[in-house]
Amino acid sequence: METKLRFAQQIVLKAGRWLREHMNQQVEITEKADFKDLVTNFDQSIQDQLSQDILQAYPLDAILGEESQEHISISKGCVWVLDPIDGTTNFIAQQTDFCILLAYFEQGVGQFALLYNVMADQLIWGGGEFPVFLNDWPLLGYQKGELKRSLLGLNAGLFASNAFGLARLANHCLGTRSYGSAGISFAYVLEGRLVAHASYLYPWDYAVAAILGPKLGYELLSLENGKPRFEGREYVLFLPSLLKDEITGYLDEWNYQ
Amino acid sequence: METKLRFAQQIVLKAGRWLREHMNQQVEITEKADFKDLVTNFDQSIQDQLSQDILQAYPLDAILGEESQEHISISKGCVWVLDPIDGTTNFIAQQTDFCILLAYFEQGVGQFALLYNVMADQLIWGGGEFPVFLNDWPLLGYQKGELKRSLLGLNAGLFASNAFGLARLANHCLGTRSYGSAGISFAYVLEGRLVAHASYLYPWDYAVAAILGPKLGYELLSLENGKPRFEGREYVLFLPSLLKDEITGYLDEWNYQ
């Protein structure tokens, strides 16, 4: 499995380098009005590059992503789950704060994941049988702290609607932050900058959190189904296992184990 | 004035270095429960250091800040406006994403300002008769773009309450972001990552934006009084002058010039 993980690191870093180089060139010559197309092209291009690399090295593996043509379940065989550009609105409006996300499953069991903050050149990698690193530094894992001294990753819309009681939870924290990328928000949780992050996500957005989290004392809950189903879009909450009872206690009708 | 600006750069960078060094040491040995006191101490310490430096070099100048004992108006004499740690909740919960803010006025006219993102070691400086730089790089100034392709700096509370119609404005943008520091949000506006930023702030939080903005095509409005009064807390909006009519058109009863 280590060979496969090293391979995954190489192709993700290569895709990130390509994105940084071509983005800077292209953004300069692209009219604002055409920027949406440019993003779509970059998204497709990274998806194609990574899929090609994976299928060339592992022709029997499957790839689940936004562009997947057929229905792919993570529960059977060897499946890569890919989000080529997570945080596309940041990509459009900021040209920074976006990620490449890649997770790898065998028979439904997460083997490793990679979360690459492209412009910061920060790669969080590991999970499964591997410890979790940020570039060359091992991450320490969750350090117990008080909820009321901690920040929650939550966008303004979810706070305003108080979906699932998330605004009530936010009001028991020090405040909310919104960074516009699931990957960056999960990374901040893993680094201890946010205590938890809630959002409405697809499997390719949250798969990395499901794999990286448990090695560092975190877990990913579905606010709709208890456990994420890896099918369609779901409201999910990434949080420290140690605070699970306290945090879910503030949510509406939370009755999953 | 250039001597005074160079002096200001030196003392702000020195304070930032001191903060980085002592913070790392102290944070490690401080129990979470005492962290609030630690922050208060750091806040006071940076305030003292910078005030001492300023008054030693310029004994007739005045300093306006959170800790100012007497009432100080920026409209008379030489006044420094100081926020030693902007973004204290980030300081508490993240140990990053906070700023030192320092602005300098003579007879009410902004001469220069410094906005220092301490952990990123990024200093935005200039204004008045000076161009605006990010470290050694001149900032380009506002590049016309569409509001609907741009992000607004706005916290979840202001969005949820739709104060002044800010949620309506947000809904005409690509989305909102919340970073927890006025300084960092203003910096992101000046760098073109956010189109505008609205918040409820004290003069020492917004003074730097009022001075740095006009050199780059931005201005600071008070949502309550049209122009910020530099007295007490106010709802303010930092935005590109070119989009002022469009943006204020979405707000409630905006009738200032």
mmCIF file of N, CA and C in Angstrom, chain A residues 83-191:
data_model
loop_
_atom_site.group_PDB
_atom_site.id
_atom_site.type_symbol
_atom_site.label_atom_id
_atom_site.label_comp_id
_atom_site.label_asym_id
_atom_site.label_seq_id
_atom_site.Cartn_x
_atom_site.Cartn_y
_atom_site.Cartn_z
ATOM 1 N N ASP A 83 -11.736 14.910 -6.129
ATOM 2 C CA ASP A 83 -12.257 16.247 -6.425
ATOM 3 C C ASP A 83 -11.102 17.073 -6.978
ATOM 4 N N PRO A 84 -11.090 17.305 -8.292
ATOM 5 C CA PRO A 84 -9.930 17.966 -8.901
ATOM 6 C C PRO A 84 -9.714 19.396 -8.409
ATOM 7 N N ILE A 85 -10.802 20.169 -8.255
ATOM 8 C CA ILE A 85 -10.684 21.512 -7.651
ATOM 9 C C ILE A 85 -11.815 21.680 -6.646
ATOM 10 N N ASP A 86 -11.481 21.547 -5.372
ATOM 11 C CA ASP A 86 -12.438 21.806 -4.297
ATOM 12 C C ASP A 86 -12.302 23.275 -3.900
ATOM 13 N N GLY A 87 -13.430 23.996 -3.891
ATOM 14 C CA GLY A 87 -13.385 25.443 -3.629
ATOM 15 C C GLY A 87 -13.354 26.223 -4.918
ATOM 16 N N THR A 88 -14.244 25.874 -5.863
ATOM 17 C CA THR A 88 -14.186 26.534 -7.175
ATOM 18 C C THR A 88 -14.559 28.018 -7.084
ATOM 19 N N THR A 89 -15.419 28.401 -6.132
ATOM 20 C CA THR A 89 -15.732 29.839 -6.041
ATOM 21 C C THR A 89 -14.480 30.612 -5.605
ATOM 22 N N ASN A 90 -13.699 30.049 -4.699
ATOM 23 C CA ASN A 90 -12.429 30.695 -4.351
ATOM 24 C C ASN A 90 -11.505 30.752 -5.566
ATOM 25 N N PHE A 91 -11.458 29.672 -6.306
ATOM 26 C CA PHE A 91 -10.635 29.630 -7.512
ATOM 27 C C PHE A 91 -11.048 30.765 -8.452
ATOM 28 N N ILE A 92 -12.351 30.948 -8.642
ATOM 29 C CA ILE A 92 -12.862 31.998 -9.535
ATOM 30 C C ILE A 92 -12.539 33.394 -8.988
ATOM 31 N N ALA A 93 -12.864 33.610 -7.704
ATOM 32 C CA ALA A 93 -12.834 34.979 -7.178
ATOM 33 C C ALA A 93 -11.520 35.337 -6.501
ATOM 34 N N GLN A 94 -10.736 34.333 -6.083
ATOM 35 C CA GLN A 94 -9.542 34.637 -5.298
ATOM 36 C C GLN A 94 -8.257 34.085 -5.913
ATOM 37 N N GLN A 95 -8.417 33.096 -6.773
ATOM 38 C CA GLN A 95 -7.247 32.388 -7.305
ATOM 39 C C GLN A 95 -6.343 31.843 -6.194
ATOM 40 N N THR A 96 -6.929 31.548 -5.063
ATOM 41 C CA THR A 96 -6.218 30.878 -3.974
ATOM 42 C C THR A 96 -7.251 30.179 -3.079
ATOM 43 N N ASP A 97 -6.795 29.472 -2.038
ATOM 44 C CA ASP A 97 -7.701 28.771 -1.108
ATOM 45 C C ASP A 97 -8.566 27.712 -1.799
ATOM 46 N N PHE A 98 -7.954 26.883 -2.638
ATOM 47 C CA PHE A 98 -8.654 25.734 -3.210
ATOM 48 C C PHE A 98 -7.732 24.515 -3.098
ATOM 49 N N CYS A 99 -8.334 23.326 -3.225
ATOM 50 C CA CYS A 99 -7.594 22.083 -2.960
ATOM 51 C C CYS A 99 -7.804 21.050 -4.059
ATOM 52 N N ILE A 100 -6.863 20.125 -4.137
ATOM 53 C CA ILE A 100 -7.077 18.869 -4.852
ATOM 54 C C ILE A 100 -7.295 17.796 -3.784
ATOM 55 N N LEU A 101 -8.382 17.030 -3.897
ATOM 56 C CA LEU A 101 -8.719 16.018 -2.890
ATOM 57 C C LEU A 101 -8.721 14.636 -3.542
ATOM 58 N N LEU A 102 -8.018 13.698 -2.925
ATOM 59 C CA LEU A 102 -7.956 12.340 -3.475
ATOM 60 C C LEU A 102 -7.971 11.326 -2.321
ATOM 61 N N ALA A 103 -8.934 10.393 -2.383
ATOM 62 C CA ALA A 103 -9.069 9.379 -1.326
ATOM 63 C C ALA A 103 -9.097 8.011 -1.989
ATOM 64 N N TYR A 104 -8.572 7.018 -1.294
ATOM 65 C CA TYR A 104 -8.497 5.677 -1.899
ATOM 66 C C TYR A 104 -9.100 4.614 -0.972
ATOM 67 N N PHE A 105 -10.043 3.834 -1.525
ATOM 68 C CA PHE A 105 -10.764 2.802 -0.770
ATOM 69 C C PHE A 105 -10.545 1.422 -1.397
ATOM 70 N N GLU A 106 -10.492 0.397 -0.531
ATOM 71 C CA GLU A 106 -10.549 -0.991 -1.013
ATOM 72 C C GLU A 106 -11.674 -1.705 -0.276
ATOM 73 N N GLN A 107 -12.594 -2.256 -0.999
ATOM 74 C CA GLN A 107 -13.789 -2.924 -0.435
ATOM 75 C C GLN A 107 -14.462 -2.033 0.628
ATOM 76 N N GLY A 108 -14.537 -0.754 0.352
ATOM 77 C CA GLY A 108 -15.223 0.169 1.255
ATOM 78 C C GLY A 108 -14.388 0.679 2.415
ATOM 79 N N VAL A 109 -13.151 0.176 2.532
ATOM 80 C CA VAL A 109 -12.310 0.619 3.657
ATOM 81 C C VAL A 109 -11.287 1.644 3.162
ATOM 82 N N GLY A 110 -11.285 2.828 3.801
ATOM 83 C CA GLY A 110 -10.357 3.884 3.418
ATOM 84 C C GLY A 110 -8.917 3.475 3.686
ATOM 85 N N GLN A 111 -8.059 3.560 2.660
ATOM 86 C CA GLN A 111 -6.664 3.123 2.796
ATOM 87 C C GLN A 111 -5.725 4.309 3.022
ATOM 88 N N PHE A 112 -5.987 5.400 2.334
ATOM 89 C CA PHE A 112 -5.227 6.636 2.534
ATOM 90 C C PHE A 112 -5.949 7.775 1.821
ATOM 91 N N ALA A 113 -5.558 9.006 2.153
ATOM 92 C CA ALA A 113 -6.174 10.176 1.516
ATOM 93 C C ALA A 113 -5.154 11.293 1.411
ATOM 94 N N LEU A 114 -5.392 12.174 0.438
ATOM 95 C CA LEU A 114 -4.511 13.321 0.226
ATOM 96 C C LEU A 114 -5.355 14.578 0.075
ATOM 97 N N LEU A 115 -4.972 15.618 0.803
ATOM 98 C CA LEU A 115 -5.689 16.893 0.803
ATOM 99 C C LEU A 115 -4.629 17.940 0.505
ATOM 100 N N TYR A 116 -4.675 18.484 -0.723
ATOM 101 C CA TYR A 116 -3.584 19.364 -1.138
ATOM 102 C C TYR A 116 -4.075 20.799 -1.323
ATOM 103 N N ASN A 117 -3.649 21.679 -0.434
ATOM 104 C CA ASN A 117 -3.888 23.119 -0.564
ATOM 105 C C ASN A 117 -2.882 23.626 -1.599
ATOM 106 N N VAL A 118 -3.372 23.828 -2.816
ATOM 107 C CA VAL A 118 -2.482 24.009 -3.970
ATOM 108 C C VAL A 118 -1.599 25.251 -3.849
ATOM 109 N N MET A 119 -2.187 26.425 -3.549
ATOM 110 C CA MET A 119 -1.401 27.655 -3.563
ATOM 111 C C MET A 119 -0.480 27.750 -2.343
ATOM 112 N N ALA A 120 -0.892 27.161 -1.211
ATOM 113 C CA ALA A 120 -0.034 27.145 -0.025
ATOM 114 C C ALA A 120 1.003 26.029 -0.114
ATOM 115 N N ASP A 121 0.868 25.150 -1.111
ATOM 116 C CA ASP A 121 1.769 24.000 -1.280
ATOM 117 C C ASP A 121 1.824 23.164 0.002
ATOM 118 N N GLN A 122 0.649 22.933 0.594
ATOM 119 C CA GLN A 122 0.571 22.129 1.819
ATOM 120 C C GLN A 122 -0.229 20.865 1.542
ATOM 121 N N LEU A 123 0.431 19.732 1.680
ATOM 122 C CA LEU A 123 -0.197 18.435 1.430
ATOM 123 C C LEU A 123 -0.375 17.686 2.749
ATOM 124 N N ILE A 124 -1.627 17.427 3.100
ATOM 125 C CA ILE A 124 -1.926 16.546 4.233
ATOM 126 C C ILE A 124 -2.174 15.158 3.655
ATOM 127 N N TRP A 125 -1.492 14.160 4.166
ATOM 128 C CA TRP A 125 -1.563 12.826 3.568
ATOM 129 C C TRP A 125 -1.419 11.752 4.641
ATOM 130 N N GLY A 126 -1.978 10.581 4.360
ATOM 131 C CA GLY A 126 -1.908 9.465 5.301
ATOM 132 C C GLY A 126 -3.294 8.906 5.547
ATOM 133 N N GLY A 127 -3.505 8.326 6.725
ATOM 134 C CA GLY A 127 -4.772 7.676 7.036
ATOM 135 C C GLY A 127 -4.679 6.177 6.767
ATOM 136 N N GLY A 128 -5.714 5.431 7.187
ATOM 137 C CA GLY A 128 -5.654 3.973 7.049
ATOM 138 C C GLY A 128 -4.554 3.456 7.964
ATOM 139 N N GLU A 129 -3.585 2.724 7.405
ATOM 140 C CA GLU A 129 -2.501 2.198 8.241
ATOM 141 C C GLU A 129 -1.366 3.212 8.439
ATOM 142 N N PHE A 130 -1.487 4.381 7.798
ATOM 143 C CA PHE A 130 -0.409 5.371 7.855
ATOM 144 C C PHE A 130 -0.717 6.494 8.839
ATOM 145 N N PRO A 131 0.310 7.025 9.504
ATOM 146 C CA PRO A 131 0.093 8.259 10.276
ATOM 147 C C PRO A 131 -0.205 9.404 9.310
ATOM 148 N N VAL A 132 -0.669 10.534 9.858
ATOM 149 C CA VAL A 132 -1.046 11.658 8.997
ATOM 150 C C VAL A 132 0.011 12.759 9.096
ATOM 151 N N PHE A 133 0.473 13.206 7.949
ATOM 152 C CA PHE A 133 1.494 14.233 7.877
ATOM 153 C C PHE A 133 0.960 15.484 7.184
ATOM 154 N N LEU A 134 1.527 16.626 7.556
ATOM 155 C CA LEU A 134 1.383 17.860 6.778
ATOM 156 C C LEU A 134 2.745 18.110 6.154
ATOM 157 N N ASN A 135 2.846 17.934 4.840
ATOM 158 C CA ASN A 135 4.150 17.877 4.165
ATOM 159 C C ASN A 135 5.042 16.879 4.915
ATOM 160 N N ASP A 136 6.151 17.314 5.539
ATOM 161 C CA ASP A 136 7.028 16.344 6.222
ATOM 162 C C ASP A 136 6.776 16.264 7.725
ATOM 163 N N TRP A 137 5.774 16.986 8.220
ATOM 164 C CA TRP A 137 5.535 17.069 9.661
ATOM 165 C C TRP A 137 4.368 16.200 10.093
ATOM 166 N N PRO A 138 4.561 15.296 11.036
ATOM 167 C CA PRO A 138 3.424 14.521 11.539
ATOM 168 C C PRO A 138 2.446 15.441 12.279
ATOM 169 N N LEU A 139 1.154 15.278 12.018
ATOM 170 C CA LEU A 139 0.152 16.060 12.754
ATOM 171 C C LEU A 139 -0.104 15.389 14.104
ATOM 172 N N LEU A 140 -0.318 16.209 15.130
ATOM 173 C CA LEU A 140 -0.393 15.706 16.506
ATOM 174 C C LEU A 140 -1.714 15.039 16.846
ATOM 175 N N GLY A 141 -2.770 15.441 16.182
ATOM 176 C CA GLY A 141 -4.089 14.933 16.549
ATOM 177 C C GLY A 141 -4.771 15.880 17.513
ATOM 178 N N TYR A 142 -6.045 15.584 17.767
ATOM 179 C CA TYR A 142 -6.882 16.487 18.557
ATOM 180 C C TYR A 142 -6.347 16.693 19.969
ATOM 181 N N GLN A 143 -6.215 17.957 20.344
ATOM 182 C CA GLN A 143 -5.822 18.324 21.703
ATOM 183 C C GLN A 143 -7.071 18.841 22.413
ATOM 184 N N LYS A 144 -7.449 18.187 23.475
ATOM 185 C CA LYS A 144 -8.701 18.530 24.165
ATOM 186 C C LYS A 144 -8.746 20.011 24.538
ATOM 187 N N GLY A 145 -9.853 20.646 24.176
ATOM 188 C CA GLY A 145 -10.045 22.049 24.509
ATOM 189 C C GLY A 145 -11.521 22.301 24.754
ATOM 190 N N GLU A 146 -11.844 23.474 25.253
ATOM 191 C CA GLU A 146 -13.236 23.788 25.521
ATOM 192 C C GLU A 146 -13.930 24.284 24.258
ATOM 193 N N LEU A 147 -15.158 23.834 24.077
ATOM 194 C CA LEU A 147 -15.938 24.254 22.913
ATOM 195 C C LEU A 147 -16.086 25.768 22.880
ATOM 196 N N LYS A 148 -16.303 26.377 24.019
ATOM 197 C CA LYS A 148 -16.560 27.822 24.047
ATOM 198 C C LYS A 148 -15.305 28.645 23.776
ATOM 199 N N ARG A 149 -14.162 27.991 23.679
ATOM 200 C CA ARG A 149 -12.909 28.665 23.282
ATOM 201 C C ARG A 149 -12.482 28.257 21.876
ATOM 202 N N SER A 150 -13.416 27.640 21.130
ATOM 203 C CA SER A 150 -13.062 27.060 19.830
ATOM 204 C C SER A 150 -13.925 27.642 18.718
ATOM 205 N N LEU A 151 -13.423 27.582 17.507
ATOM 206 C CA LEU A 151 -14.137 28.118 16.347
ATOM 207 C C LEU A 151 -14.727 26.994 15.499
ATOM 208 N N LEU A 152 -15.901 27.268 14.931
ATOM 209 C CA LEU A 152 -16.620 26.293 14.113
ATOM 210 C C LEU A 152 -16.597 26.725 12.652
ATOM 211 N N GLY A 153 -16.244 25.831 11.767
ATOM 212 C CA GLY A 153 -16.335 26.111 10.330
ATOM 213 C C GLY A 153 -17.773 25.942 9.878
ATOM 214 N N LEU A 154 -18.390 27.033 9.407
ATOM 215 C CA LEU A 154 -19.820 27.000 9.049
ATOM 216 C C LEU A 154 -20.093 28.181 8.128
ATOM 217 N N ASN A 155 -20.774 27.957 7.025
ATOM 218 C CA ASN A 155 -21.038 29.108 6.163
ATOM 219 C C ASN A 155 -22.247 29.911 6.651
ATOM 220 N N ALA A 156 -22.355 31.140 6.150
ATOM 221 C CA ALA A 156 -23.371 32.077 6.635
ATOM 222 C C ALA A 156 -24.781 31.551 6.402
ATOM 223 N N GLY A 157 -24.986 30.858 5.288
ATOM 224 C CA GLY A 157 -26.311 30.345 4.974
ATOM 225 C C GLY A 157 -26.778 29.305 5.978
ATOM 226 N N LEU A 158 -25.908 28.371 6.339
ATOM 227 C CA LEU A 158 -26.273 27.335 7.318
ATOM 228 C C LEU A 158 -26.503 27.956 8.696
ATOM 229 N N PHE A 159 -25.707 28.963 9.044
ATOM 230 C CA PHE A 159 -25.930 29.649 10.319
ATOM 231 C C PHE A 159 -27.286 30.351 10.302
ATOM 232 N N ALA A 160 -27.573 31.071 9.213
ATOM 233 C CA ALA A 160 -28.812 31.853 9.137
ATOM 234 C C ALA A 160 -30.047 30.953 9.196
ATOM 235 N N SER A 161 -29.971 29.767 8.582
ATOM 236 C CA SER A 161 -31.143 28.885 8.555
ATOM 237 C C SER A 161 -31.214 28.007 9.798
ATOM 238 N N ASN A 162 -30.136 27.992 10.596
ATOM 239 C CA ASN A 162 -30.068 27.128 11.784
ATOM 240 C C ASN A 162 -30.393 25.677 11.435
ATOM 241 N N ALA A 163 -29.989 25.247 10.231
ATOM 242 C CA ALA A 163 -30.237 23.864 9.805
ATOM 243 C C ALA A 163 -29.647 22.895 10.831
ATOM 244 N N PHE A 164 -30.436 21.892 11.216
ATOM 245 C CA PHE A 164 -30.009 20.848 12.170
ATOM 246 C C PHE A 164 -29.604 21.411 13.531
ATOM 247 N N GLY A 165 -29.921 22.678 13.806
ATOM 248 C CA GLY A 165 -29.498 23.299 15.062
ATOM 249 C C GLY A 165 -28.054 23.770 15.022
ATOM 250 N N LEU A 166 -27.480 23.916 13.826
ATOM 251 C CA LEU A 166 -26.060 24.285 13.736
ATOM 252 C C LEU A 166 -25.782 25.690 14.279
ATOM 253 N N ALA A 167 -26.763 26.601 14.180
ATOM 254 C CA ALA A 167 -26.553 27.944 14.740
ATOM 255 C C ALA A 167 -26.506 27.864 16.267
ATOM 256 N N ARG A 168 -27.316 26.973 16.846
ATOM 257 C CA ARG A 168 -27.294 26.780 18.306
ATOM 258 C C ARG A 168 -25.911 26.279 18.724
ATOM 259 N N LEU A 169 -25.398 25.302 17.965
ATOM 260 C CA LEU A 169 -24.041 24.817 18.228
ATOM 261 C C LEU A 169 -23.040 25.970 18.120
ATOM 262 N N ALA A 170 -23.170 26.775 17.050
ATOM 263 C CA ALA A 170 -22.238 27.893 16.839
ATOM 264 C C ALA A 170 -22.257 28.845 18.018
ATOM 265 N N ASN A 171 -23.435 29.054 18.579
ATOM 266 C CA ASN A 171 -23.548 29.990 19.697
ATOM 267 C C ASN A 171 -22.912 29.463 20.978
ATOM 268 N N HIS A 172 -22.568 28.180 21.015
ATOM 269 C CA HIS A 172 -21.816 27.633 22.147
ATOM 270 C C HIS A 172 -20.325 27.572 21.852
ATOM 271 N N CYS A 173 -19.935 28.064 20.679
ATOM 272 C CA CYS A 173 -18.513 28.162 20.326
ATOM 273 C C CYS A 173 -18.089 29.632 20.424
ATOM 274 N N LEU A 174 -16.811 29.878 20.151
ATOM 275 C CA LEU A 174 -16.291 31.244 20.197
ATOM 276 C C LEU A 174 -16.738 32.040 18.976
ATOM 277 N N GLY A 175 -17.115 31.336 17.902
ATOM 278 C CA GLY A 175 -17.559 32.012 16.689
ATOM 279 C C GLY A 175 -17.490 31.065 15.520
ATOM 280 N N THR A 176 -17.883 31.567 14.346
ATOM 281 C CA THR A 176 -17.814 30.755 13.133
ATOM 282 C C THR A 176 -16.816 31.372 12.155
ATOM 283 N N ARG A 177 -16.264 30.533 11.313
ATOM 284 C CA ARG A 177 -15.403 30.996 10.225
ATOM 285 C C ARG A 177 -15.885 30.329 8.949
ATOM 286 N N SER A 178 -15.721 31.037 7.829
ATOM 287 C CA SER A 178 -16.137 30.493 6.544
ATOM 288 C C SER A 178 -15.045 30.764 5.525
ATOM 289 N N TYR A 179 -14.417 29.676 5.028
ATOM 290 C CA TYR A 179 -13.260 29.816 4.133
ATOM 291 C C TYR A 179 -13.577 29.449 2.684
ATOM 292 N N GLY A 180 -14.749 28.849 2.450
ATOM 293 C CA GLY A 180 -15.170 28.611 1.075
ATOM 294 C C GLY A 180 -14.589 27.381 0.403
ATOM 295 N N SER A 181 -13.942 26.511 1.177
ATOM 296 C CA SER A 181 -13.418 25.255 0.627
ATOM 297 C C SER A 181 -13.524 24.200 1.707
ATOM 298 N N ALA A 182 -14.202 23.091 1.396
ATOM 299 C CA ALA A 182 -14.330 21.995 2.366
ATOM 300 C C ALA A 182 -12.944 21.480 2.729
ATOM 301 N N GLY A 183 -12.101 21.320 1.719
ATOM 302 C CA GLY A 183 -10.757 20.795 1.960
ATOM 303 C C GLY A 183 -9.979 21.657 2.937
ATOM 304 N N ILE A 184 -9.993 22.972 2.710
ATOM 305 C CA ILE A 184 -9.254 23.869 3.609
ATOM 306 C C ILE A 184 -9.863 23.846 5.003
ATOM 307 N N SER A 185 -11.185 23.775 5.090
ATOM 308 C CA SER A 185 -11.830 23.730 6.407
ATOM 309 C C SER A 185 -11.494 22.425 7.132
ATOM 310 N N PHE A 186 -11.510 21.292 6.428
ATOM 311 C CA PHE A 186 -11.110 20.023 7.049
ATOM 312 C C PHE A 186 -9.641 20.096 7.491
ATOM 313 N N ALA A 187 -8.795 20.693 6.660
ATOM 314 C CA ALA A 187 -7.384 20.829 7.010
ATOM 315 C C ALA A 187 -7.234 21.638 8.299
ATOM 316 N N TYR A 188 -8.012 22.730 8.418
ATOM 317 C CA TYR A 188 -7.932 23.558 9.623
ATOM 318 C C TYR A 188 -8.412 22.794 10.855
ATOM 319 N N VAL A 189 -9.407 21.904 10.682
ATOM 320 C CA VAL A 189 -9.824 21.053 11.809
ATOM 321 C C VAL A 189 -8.655 20.143 12.199
ATOM 322 N N LEU A 190 -8.052 19.486 11.208
ATOM 323 C CA LEU A 190 -6.962 18.543 11.490
ATOM 324 C C LEU A 190 -5.758 19.246 12.114
ATOM 325 N N GLU A 191 -5.578 20.541 11.787
ATOM 326 C CA GLU A 191 -4.463 21.307 12.355
ATOM 327 C C GLU A 191 -4.819 21.955 13.689
#
